[in-house]
C-alpha cells in the first residue's frame, strides 16, 4: 500500500475569524467617531451639517424609534454618556453592546471553549436592549402624543 503524500491546504486558526470581526467592529466605531460630531442638537458629518429630518415625525407628529439615535451614538463615542442617555438610551446601549461583543469575540479566539457563553450573553443583551428601547419609545410616543 502506498501512502498518500498530499497535504491539506493551510487553514486559518479557528479563532482568527473572531479576531478579524472584533477588530472590524472596533475600527468601525472609531471611524464613526472620526467622521461625526454632535452637540446634542445638530450632527456634523465630516464637518458639514448632517440634516436628516425624521420622516415619521414630519408626517405623523410623533418620533420614530430611531429619532435621536445618530446624535446619541455620536455623543456616546465622544464620552458624553449622560447627555446621550437623555437623548436616546439606545445609543449608549449600542456602543456598549458592540464594544462588549467585540471584546467577547476577541476572547473566544483565546478561550474557544466558551463560545456558547458569548452567544448566550449576546442574545440576553440584545433582548434586554430591545425591550428597553421599545419601552423608551412607547414612553416618548405617549409623552409627545
XYZ file of N, CA and C in Angstrom:
435
model
N 0.835 -1.165 0.000
C 0.000 0.000 0.000
C 0.895 1.248 0.000
N 0.588 2.198 -0.859
C 1.389 3.417 -0.998
C 0.729 4.525 -0.182
N 1.496 5.175 0.635
C 0.975 6.274 1.455
C 0.808 7.524 0.599
N -0.252 8.226 0.840
C -0.528 9.448 0.100
C 0.357 10.571 0.628
N 0.898 11.336 -0.266
C 1.757 12.449 0.137
C 1.067 13.801 -0.071
N -0.224 13.776 -0.318
C -0.919 15.052 -0.490
C -1.035 15.746 0.853
N -0.894 17.022 0.818
C -1.002 17.799 2.049
C -2.281 18.621 2.006
N -2.814 18.836 3.162
C -4.003 19.668 3.261
C -3.601 21.131 3.147
N -4.457 21.934 2.560
C -4.128 23.362 2.465
C -4.063 23.979 3.863
N -3.259 25.001 3.983
C -3.177 25.698 5.271
C -4.501 26.374 5.567
N -5.039 26.065 6.701
C -6.294 26.687 7.123
C -6.000 27.659 8.251
N -6.742 28.748 8.276
C -6.517 29.683 9.377
C -6.937 29.041 10.691
N -6.373 29.533 11.767
C -6.751 29.041 13.093
C -8.227 29.282 13.328
N -8.822 28.486 14.184
C -10.257 28.552 14.436
C -10.692 29.925 14.950
N -9.866 30.584 15.731
C -10.258 31.859 16.316
C -9.902 33.073 15.489
N -9.256 32.902 14.343
C -8.808 34.066 13.577
C -9.978 34.881 13.037
N -11.076 34.247 12.680
C -12.244 34.996 12.199
C -12.806 35.864 13.317
N -12.808 35.358 14.535
C -13.292 36.141 15.673
C -12.442 37.383 15.890
N -11.143 37.239 15.743
C -10.244 38.377 15.913
C -10.494 39.406 14.820
N -10.629 38.961 13.586
C -10.851 39.879 12.463
C -12.169 40.639 12.649
N -13.226 39.940 13.018
C -14.530 40.592 13.202
C -14.479 41.567 14.374
N -13.828 41.186 15.471
C -13.765 42.091 16.623
C -12.987 43.358 16.271
N -11.906 43.222 15.536
C -11.139 44.396 15.117
C -11.961 45.253 14.155
N -12.702 44.618 13.249
C -13.545 45.368 12.304
C -14.610 46.185 13.037
N -15.224 45.606 14.064
C -16.237 46.338 14.843
C -15.617 47.554 15.513
N -14.467 47.371 16.139
C -13.817 48.483 16.829
C -13.335 49.559 15.854
N -12.862 49.160 14.690
C -12.444 50.132 13.665
C -13.648 50.935 13.172
N -14.779 50.268 12.981
C -15.980 50.985 12.537
C -16.434 51.997 13.581
N -16.400 51.634 14.846
C -16.755 52.593 15.897
C -15.791 53.783 15.879
N -14.510 53.511 15.687
C -13.528 54.594 15.628
C -13.771 55.495 14.420
N -14.111 54.915 13.272
C -14.389 55.715 12.074
C -15.633 56.581 12.252
N -16.643 56.044 12.908
C -17.842 56.849 13.183
C -17.470 58.019 14.077
N -16.637 57.780 15.066
C -16.227 58.870 15.958
C -15.443 59.932 15.194
N -14.605 59.507 14.271
C -13.821 60.469 13.493
C -14.673 61.246 12.490
N -15.686 60.611 11.916
C -16.472 61.234 10.848
C -17.609 62.109 11.366
N -18.162 61.780 12.549
C -19.324 62.508 13.067
C -18.949 63.337 14.284
N -19.715 64.401 14.486
C -19.619 65.215 15.693
C -21.017 65.720 16.007
N -21.333 65.834 17.302
C -22.644 66.336 17.692
C -22.539 67.124 18.987
N -23.413 68.143 19.099
C -23.532 68.888 20.347
C -24.853 68.555 21.050
N -25.573 67.574 20.540
C -26.852 67.182 21.117
C -28.039 67.725 20.336
N -27.837 68.817 19.618
C -28.917 69.381 18.790
C -28.690 69.104 17.316
N -27.438 69.218 16.877
C -27.111 69.004 15.470
C -26.027 67.942 15.351
N -25.902 67.426 14.140
C -24.858 66.448 13.841
C -24.079 66.952 12.637
N -22.766 66.844 12.723
C -21.916 67.174 11.591
C -21.269 65.894 11.089
N -21.256 65.735 9.767
C -20.584 64.607 9.130
C -19.457 65.165 8.288
N -18.237 64.868 8.669
C -17.044 65.406 8.025
C -17.092 66.932 7.965
N -17.601 67.533 9.030
C -17.649 68.982 9.153
C -18.848 69.661 8.526
N -19.665 68.929 7.790
C -20.849 69.507 7.143
C -22.100 69.069 7.907
N -23.117 69.943 7.959
C -24.351 69.554 8.652
C -24.962 68.286 8.066
N -25.367 67.417 8.951
C -25.997 66.151 8.573
C -27.479 66.311 8.850
N -28.201 66.923 7.918
C -29.606 67.249 8.123
C -30.536 66.160 7.651
N -30.797 65.229 8.504
C -31.727 64.154 8.164
C -32.955 64.283 9.056
N -33.978 64.944 8.544
C -35.207 65.083 9.310
C -35.948 63.758 9.333
N -36.613 63.495 10.439
C -37.334 62.237 10.600
C -38.637 62.268 9.798
N -38.761 61.338 8.875
C -39.948 61.257 8.037
C -41.193 60.947 8.871
N -41.062 60.055 9.824
C -42.211 59.673 10.671
C -42.678 60.870 11.483
N -41.746 61.594 12.115
C -42.123 62.759 12.924
C -42.749 63.846 12.050
N -42.200 64.052 10.856
C -42.725 65.074 9.952
C -44.144 64.755 9.503
N -44.414 63.489 9.177
C -45.713 63.120 8.624
C -46.761 62.716 9.656
N -46.324 62.195 10.804
C -47.291 61.695 11.775
C -47.267 62.431 13.108
N -46.271 63.243 13.341
C -46.232 64.056 14.541
C -45.658 63.386 15.778
N -45.169 62.167 15.670
C -44.510 61.527 16.813
C -43.196 60.920 16.336
N -42.260 60.735 17.261
C -40.927 60.262 16.859
C -40.926 58.777 16.493
N -40.060 58.434 15.558
C -39.852 57.015 15.234
C -38.915 56.425 16.287
N -38.755 55.119 16.326
C -37.866 54.525 17.340
C -36.404 54.949 17.218
N -36.001 55.457 16.070
C -34.599 55.837 15.883
C -34.362 57.343 15.982
N -35.384 58.132 16.267
C -35.200 59.585 16.387
C -34.168 59.897 17.468
N -33.111 60.592 17.086
C -32.066 60.981 18.019
C -30.963 59.953 18.176
N -31.067 58.840 17.492
C -30.080 57.773 17.673
C -28.698 58.161 17.144
N -28.630 58.841 16.010
C -27.335 59.263 15.467
C -26.642 60.210 16.431
N -27.381 61.186 16.945
C -26.803 62.125 17.909
C -26.369 61.395 19.181
N -27.185 60.449 19.631
C -26.881 59.712 20.851
C -25.625 58.849 20.705
N -25.499 58.143 19.591
C -24.306 57.321 19.354
C -23.073 58.219 19.274
N -23.191 59.333 18.565
C -22.060 60.248 18.421
C -21.648 60.815 19.779
N -22.612 61.248 20.576
C -22.296 61.762 21.908
C -21.639 60.691 22.771
N -22.116 59.464 22.660
C -21.527 58.363 23.431
C -20.077 58.141 23.040
N -19.805 58.151 21.746
C -18.434 57.931 21.281
C -17.495 59.058 21.701
N -18.045 60.235 21.976
C -17.243 61.344 22.474
C -17.207 61.397 23.995
N -17.845 60.432 24.651
C -17.787 60.350 26.106
C -18.881 61.076 26.852
N -19.848 61.640 26.153
C -20.958 62.347 26.794
C -22.112 61.379 27.067
N -21.858 60.414 27.936
C -22.811 59.330 28.172
C -24.136 59.828 28.747
N -24.105 60.740 29.700
C -25.358 61.181 30.327
C -26.226 61.953 29.333
N -25.626 62.826 28.545
C -26.389 63.561 27.536
C -26.923 62.605 26.475
N -26.122 61.628 26.088
C -26.552 60.636 25.098
C -27.700 59.795 25.645
N -27.626 59.411 26.910
C -28.680 58.604 27.534
C -29.987 59.382 27.603
N -29.902 60.681 27.864
C -31.095 61.519 27.913
C -31.718 61.651 26.530
N -30.886 61.778 25.526
C -31.353 61.964 24.159
C -31.987 60.693 23.595
N -31.301 59.569 23.735
C -31.822 58.279 23.264
C -31.022 57.169 23.939
N -31.646 56.371 24.813
C -30.898 55.361 25.566
C -30.312 54.248 24.701
N -30.791 54.080 23.490
C -30.251 53.011 22.641
C -28.851 53.341 22.119
N -28.476 54.620 22.093
C -27.135 54.992 21.630
C -26.047 54.410 22.516
N -26.052 54.730 23.816
C -25.049 54.120 24.698
C -25.173 52.593 24.769
N -26.404 52.089 24.695
C -26.587 50.634 24.695
C -25.919 50.001 23.479
N -26.068 50.629 22.322
C -25.481 50.084 21.097
C -23.958 50.134 21.150
N -23.409 51.262 21.577
C -21.951 51.393 21.639
C -21.377 50.418 22.666
N -21.995 50.353 23.839
C -21.510 49.421 24.868
C -21.657 47.978 24.394
N -22.792 47.664 23.783
C -23.025 46.307 23.302
C -22.038 45.888 22.233
N -21.792 46.769 21.272
C -20.827 46.451 20.217
C -19.412 46.308 20.776
N -19.062 47.166 21.719
C -17.729 47.087 22.325
C -17.567 45.791 23.117
N -18.586 45.452 23.906
C -18.528 44.194 24.673
C -18.507 42.981 23.753
N -19.289 43.044 22.686
C -19.321 41.932 21.736
C -17.965 41.763 21.062
N -17.344 42.883 20.678
C -16.009 42.813 20.060
C -15.001 42.213 21.034
N -15.071 42.638 22.295
C -14.187 42.063 23.306
C -14.453 40.579 23.506
N -15.732 40.209 23.496
C -16.086 38.800 23.634
C -15.592 37.960 22.469
N -15.708 38.493 21.263
C -15.190 37.766 20.096
C -13.684 37.567 20.192
N -13.004 38.616 20.617
C -11.562 38.501 20.780
C -11.233 37.451 21.842
N -11.995 37.445 22.922
C -11.772 36.489 23.999
C -12.006 35.048 23.526
N -13.018 34.839 22.671
C -13.277 33.468 22.198
C -12.147 32.958 21.312
N -11.371 33.846 20.740
C -10.204 33.400 19.978
C -9.134 32.855 20.915
N -9.094 33.416 22.130
C -8.119 32.969 23.122
C -8.630 31.739 23.872
N -9.917 31.768 24.237
C -10.527 30.686 25.009
C -11.715 30.139 24.215
N -11.470 29.316 23.190
C -12.550 28.890 22.288
C -13.618 28.022 22.933
N -13.354 27.429 24.069
C -14.342 26.562 24.689
C -15.476 27.326 25.342
N -15.453 28.661 25.341
C -16.513 29.479 25.942
C -17.348 30.223 24.901
N -17.374 29.754 23.665
C -18.161 30.422 22.618
C -19.642 30.399 22.942
N -20.124 29.344 23.585
C -21.533 29.264 23.954
C -21.908 30.375 24.931
N -20.990 30.728 25.822
C -21.241 31.810 26.769
C -21.408 33.137 26.042
N -20.571 33.404 25.043
C -20.680 34.636 24.256
C -22.012 34.696 23.526
N -22.421 33.586 22.933
C -23.697 33.557 22.222
C -24.857 33.832 23.173
N -24.885 33.160 24.308
C -25.974 33.352 25.272
C -25.979 34.762 25.838
N -24.809 35.282 26.179
C -24.720 36.642 26.714
C -25.148 37.668 25.666
N -24.757 37.457 24.415
C -25.133 38.387 23.339
C -26.637 38.398 23.119
N -27.237 37.217 23.122
C -28.696 37.136 22.944
C -29.427 37.792 24.115
N -28.958 37.564 25.327
C -29.571 38.186 26.500
C -29.444 39.704 26.424
N -28.248 40.201 26.104
C -28.019 41.641 25.996
C -28.918 42.257 24.925
N -28.988 41.607 23.764
C -29.824 42.120 22.676
C -31.289 42.135 23.090
N -31.743 41.120 23.781
C -33.134 41.069 24.230
C -33.456 42.173 25.220
N -32.583 42.366 26.204
C -32.793 43.422 27.200
C -32.752 44.788 26.529
N -31.788 44.992 25.628
C -31.681 46.281 24.925
C -32.926 46.553 24.082
N -33.441 45.534 23.413
C -34.637 45.704 22.591
C -35.857 46.054 23.444
N -36.021 45.392 24.574
C -37.142 45.698 25.477
C -37.004 47.124 26.004
N -35.798 47.502 26.428
C -35.563 48.845 26.946
C -35.852 49.889 25.871
N -35.350 49.679 24.664
C -35.547 50.603 23.556
C -37.029 50.745 23.234
N -37.739 49.634 23.173
C -39.174 49.658 22.871
C -39.947 50.394 23.961
N -39.640 50.104 25.221
C -40.327 50.779 26.331
C -40.058 52.276 26.301
N -38.818 52.661 26.020
C -38.490 54.087 25.935
C -39.282 54.752 24.810
N -39.348 54.107 23.644
C -40.053 54.693 22.505
C -41.542 54.833 22.792
N -42.150 53.815 23.390
C -43.573 53.903 23.744
C -43.794 55.053 24.718
N -42.891 55.214 25.667
C -42.972 56.350 26.587
C -42.870 57.678 25.874
N -41.991 57.789 24.888
C -41.838 59.028 24.117
C -43.107 59.330 23.316
N -43.701 58.297 22.715
C -44.917 58.500 21.931
C -46.054 58.960 22.837
N -46.162 58.371 24.018
C -47.237 58.754 24.957
C -47.026 60.161 25.493
N -45.768 60.525 25.768
C -45.474 61.855 26.292
C -45.763 62.916 25.254
N -45.336 62.671 24.017
C -45.491 63.662 22.967
C -46.858 63.592 22.278
N -47.537 62.466 22.416
C -48.799 62.266 21.707
C -49.989 62.697 22.413
